[in-house]
Amino acid sequence: MLNARVEDLGHDQGHRVLYLEKTKGGARRKKAIPPMAWAALQDYLDGRETGWLFCTASGGQLDEPAVWRLCAALAKRAGLPVRGPHGTKGDAVTHALARPGARPDKVQRWAEHKDPRTTQRYNARKELLDDSPGYALGADIAGTLGSLN
């Protein structure tokens, strides 16, 4: 995601997508962007049509240490435990697997786990969902977005 550019945003079969770096076969991977995330992304971009998708205030490329600092600052501000980007991805995978009718094969592809056993390890975390910081974070985001309307 840190290598994504605004120009990598697009549409495919009625979905808003982000085209990511090429795979070994030369095809670009694409990730669906849910409507709420698309709206937040458009607010963030504020009409910007070129450049790094996620950038510094001066327009430079955002790097991993900056993302860690941002995650830590946001968690602290929200009163949540500090988690890095990968921990947040783990929460998302756990949440996706816990949904009624969840398809582990689809979650595996979405998470880009080559081995299904990697995805299945998150199934053991399902019981931790009640304590997931993701709920509070999601509520804060939804509340903030709701107050902007």
CSV table of C-alpha atoms in Angstrom, one decimal, residues 7-136:
chain,number,residue,atom,x,y,z
A,7,GLU,CA,-3.4,7.0,-10.2
A,8,ASP,CA,-3.7,3.3,-9.0
A,9,LEU,CA,-7.3,3.9,-7.9
A,10,GLY,CA,-10.0,2.7,-10.3
A,11,HIS,CA,-13.1,0.8,-11.1
A,12,ASP,CA,-13.6,-2.9,-12.1
A,13,GLN,CA,-17.0,-4.5,-12.6
A,14,GLY,CA,-18.8,-1.9,-10.5
A,15,HIS,CA,-16.3,-2.0,-7.7
A,16,ARG,CA,-14.0,0.7,-6.6
A,17,VAL,CA,-10.5,-0.8,-6.5
A,18,LEU,CA,-6.9,-0.1,-5.8
A,19,TYR,CA,-4.5,-1.7,-8.2
A,20,LEU,CA,-1.3,-2.8,-6.4
A,21,GLU,CA,2.1,-3.8,-7.6
A,22,LYS,CA,2.5,-6.5,-10.2
A,23,THR,CA,2.6,-10.2,-9.4
A,24,LYS,CA,5.3,-12.5,-10.7
A,25,GLY,CA,3.1,-13.2,-13.7
A,26,GLY,CA,3.0,-9.5,-14.5
A,27,ALA,CA,-0.7,-9.0,-13.6
A,28,ARG,CA,-1.6,-6.3,-11.2
A,29,ARG,CA,-3.4,-7.3,-8.0
A,30,LYS,CA,-6.5,-5.4,-7.1
A,31,LYS,CA,-8.2,-4.8,-3.8
A,32,ALA,CA,-11.8,-3.8,-3.5
A,33,ILE,CA,-12.4,-0.6,-1.5
A,34,PRO,CA,-15.6,-0.7,0.6
A,35,PRO,CA,-17.9,2.4,0.2
A,36,MET,CA,-17.1,3.8,3.7
A,37,ALA,CA,-13.4,3.5,3.1
A,38,TRP,CA,-13.8,5.0,-0.4
A,39,ALA,CA,-15.6,8.0,1.1
A,40,ALA,CA,-12.9,8.4,3.8
A,41,LEU,CA,-10.2,8.1,1.1
A,42,GLN,CA,-11.8,10.8,-1.0
A,43,ASP,CA,-12.0,13.1,2.0
A,44,TYR,CA,-8.3,12.4,2.7
A,45,LEU,CA,-7.3,13.0,-1.0
A,46,ASP,CA,-9.3,16.3,-1.0
A,47,GLY,CA,-9.3,16.4,-4.8
A,48,ARG,CA,-5.7,15.3,-5.3
A,49,GLU,CA,-5.4,13.2,-8.5
A,50,THR,CA,-1.7,12.3,-8.6
A,51,GLY,CA,1.1,11.3,-6.3
A,52,TRP,CA,1.6,8.9,-3.5
A,53,LEU,CA,-1.7,7.6,-2.2
A,54,PHE,CA,-0.5,7.9,1.4
A,55,CYS,CA,2.0,10.7,1.7
A,56,THR,CA,3.7,13.0,4.1
A,57,ALA,CA,2.5,16.6,4.5
A,58,SER,CA,5.1,17.7,1.8
A,59,GLY,CA,3.9,15.0,-0.6
A,60,GLY,CA,6.7,12.6,-0.1
A,61,GLN,CA,6.3,8.8,0.1
A,62,LEU,CA,5.1,7.6,3.5
A,63,ASP,CA,7.5,5.0,4.9
A,64,GLU,CA,6.9,2.1,7.3
A,65,PRO,CA,8.3,3.8,10.4
A,66,ALA,CA,5.9,6.7,9.8
A,67,VAL,CA,3.0,4.3,9.6
A,68,TRP,CA,4.1,2.7,12.9
A,69,ARG,CA,4.2,6.1,14.5
A,70,LEU,CA,0.8,7.0,13.1
A,71,CYS,CA,-0.7,3.8,14.4
A,72,ALA,CA,0.8,4.4,17.8
A,73,ALA,CA,-0.4,8.0,18.0
A,74,LEU,CA,-4.0,7.1,16.9
A,75,ALA,CA,-4.2,4.2,19.3
A,76,LYS,CA,-3.0,6.4,22.2
A,77,ARG,CA,-5.5,9.1,21.2
A,78,ALA,CA,-8.3,6.5,21.1
A,79,GLY,CA,-7.2,5.0,24.4
A,80,LEU,CA,-6.4,1.6,22.7
A,81,PRO,CA,-3.4,-0.6,23.0
A,82,VAL,CA,-0.6,0.3,20.6
A,83,ARG,CA,-0.6,-2.1,17.6
A,84,GLY,CA,1.3,-1.9,14.4
A,85,PRO,CA,-0.1,-2.2,10.9
A,86,HIS,CA,0.3,-6.0,10.9
A,87,GLY,CA,-1.6,-6.4,14.2
A,88,THR,CA,-4.4,-4.4,12.6
A,89,LYS,CA,-4.4,-6.7,9.6
A,90,GLY,CA,-4.6,-9.7,12.0
A,91,ASP,CA,-7.6,-8.1,13.8
A,92,ALA,CA,-9.3,-7.7,10.4
A,93,VAL,CA,-8.6,-11.4,9.4
A,94,THR,CA,-9.9,-12.6,12.7
A,95,HIS,CA,-13.0,-10.5,12.4
A,96,ALA,CA,-13.6,-11.7,8.8
A,97,LEU,CA,-13.4,-15.3,9.8
A,98,ALA,CA,-15.8,-14.8,12.7
A,99,ARG,CA,-18.6,-13.5,10.5
A,100,PRO,CA,-21.5,-15.9,10.0
A,101,GLY,CA,-21.0,-17.9,6.8
A,102,ALA,CA,-17.4,-16.8,6.5
A,103,ARG,CA,-15.5,-18.6,3.8
A,104,PRO,CA,-11.9,-19.2,4.9
A,105,ASP,CA,-10.8,-19.6,1.3
A,106,LYS,CA,-12.0,-16.1,0.4
A,107,VAL,CA,-10.4,-14.7,3.6
A,108,GLN,CA,-7.2,-16.4,2.7
A,109,ARG,CA,-7.1,-14.8,-0.8
A,110,TRP,CA,-8.1,-11.4,0.6
A,111,ALA,CA,-5.3,-11.6,3.3
A,112,GLU,CA,-2.9,-12.9,0.6
A,113,HIS,CA,-1.9,-15.9,2.7
A,114,LYS,CA,-0.3,-18.5,0.4
A,115,ASP,CA,-0.8,-21.3,2.9
A,116,PRO,CA,-4.4,-21.9,4.3
A,117,ARG,CA,-2.8,-22.9,7.6
A,118,THR,CA,-1.7,-19.3,8.1
A,119,THR,CA,-5.3,-18.1,7.8
A,120,GLN,CA,-6.6,-20.9,10.0
A,121,ARG,CA,-4.4,-19.8,12.8
A,122,TYR,CA,-6.6,-16.8,13.1
A,123,ASN,CA,-9.6,-19.0,13.7
A,124,ALA,CA,-8.1,-19.8,17.1
A,125,ARG,CA,-8.4,-16.1,17.9
A,126,LYS,CA,-12.1,-15.8,17.3
A,127,GLU,CA,-12.9,-15.9,21.0
A,128,LEU,CA,-10.8,-12.7,21.4
A,129,LEU,CA,-13.1,-10.7,19.2
A,130,ASP,CA,-15.1,-9.3,22.1
A,131,ASP,CA,-12.0,-7.6,23.4
A,132,SER,CA,-10.8,-6.5,20.0
A,133,PRO,CA,-9.6,-2.9,19.9
A,134,GLY,CA,-11.0,-2.8,16.3
A,135,TYR,CA,-14.5,-2.3,17.7
A,136,ALA,CA,-13.6,0.9,19.5
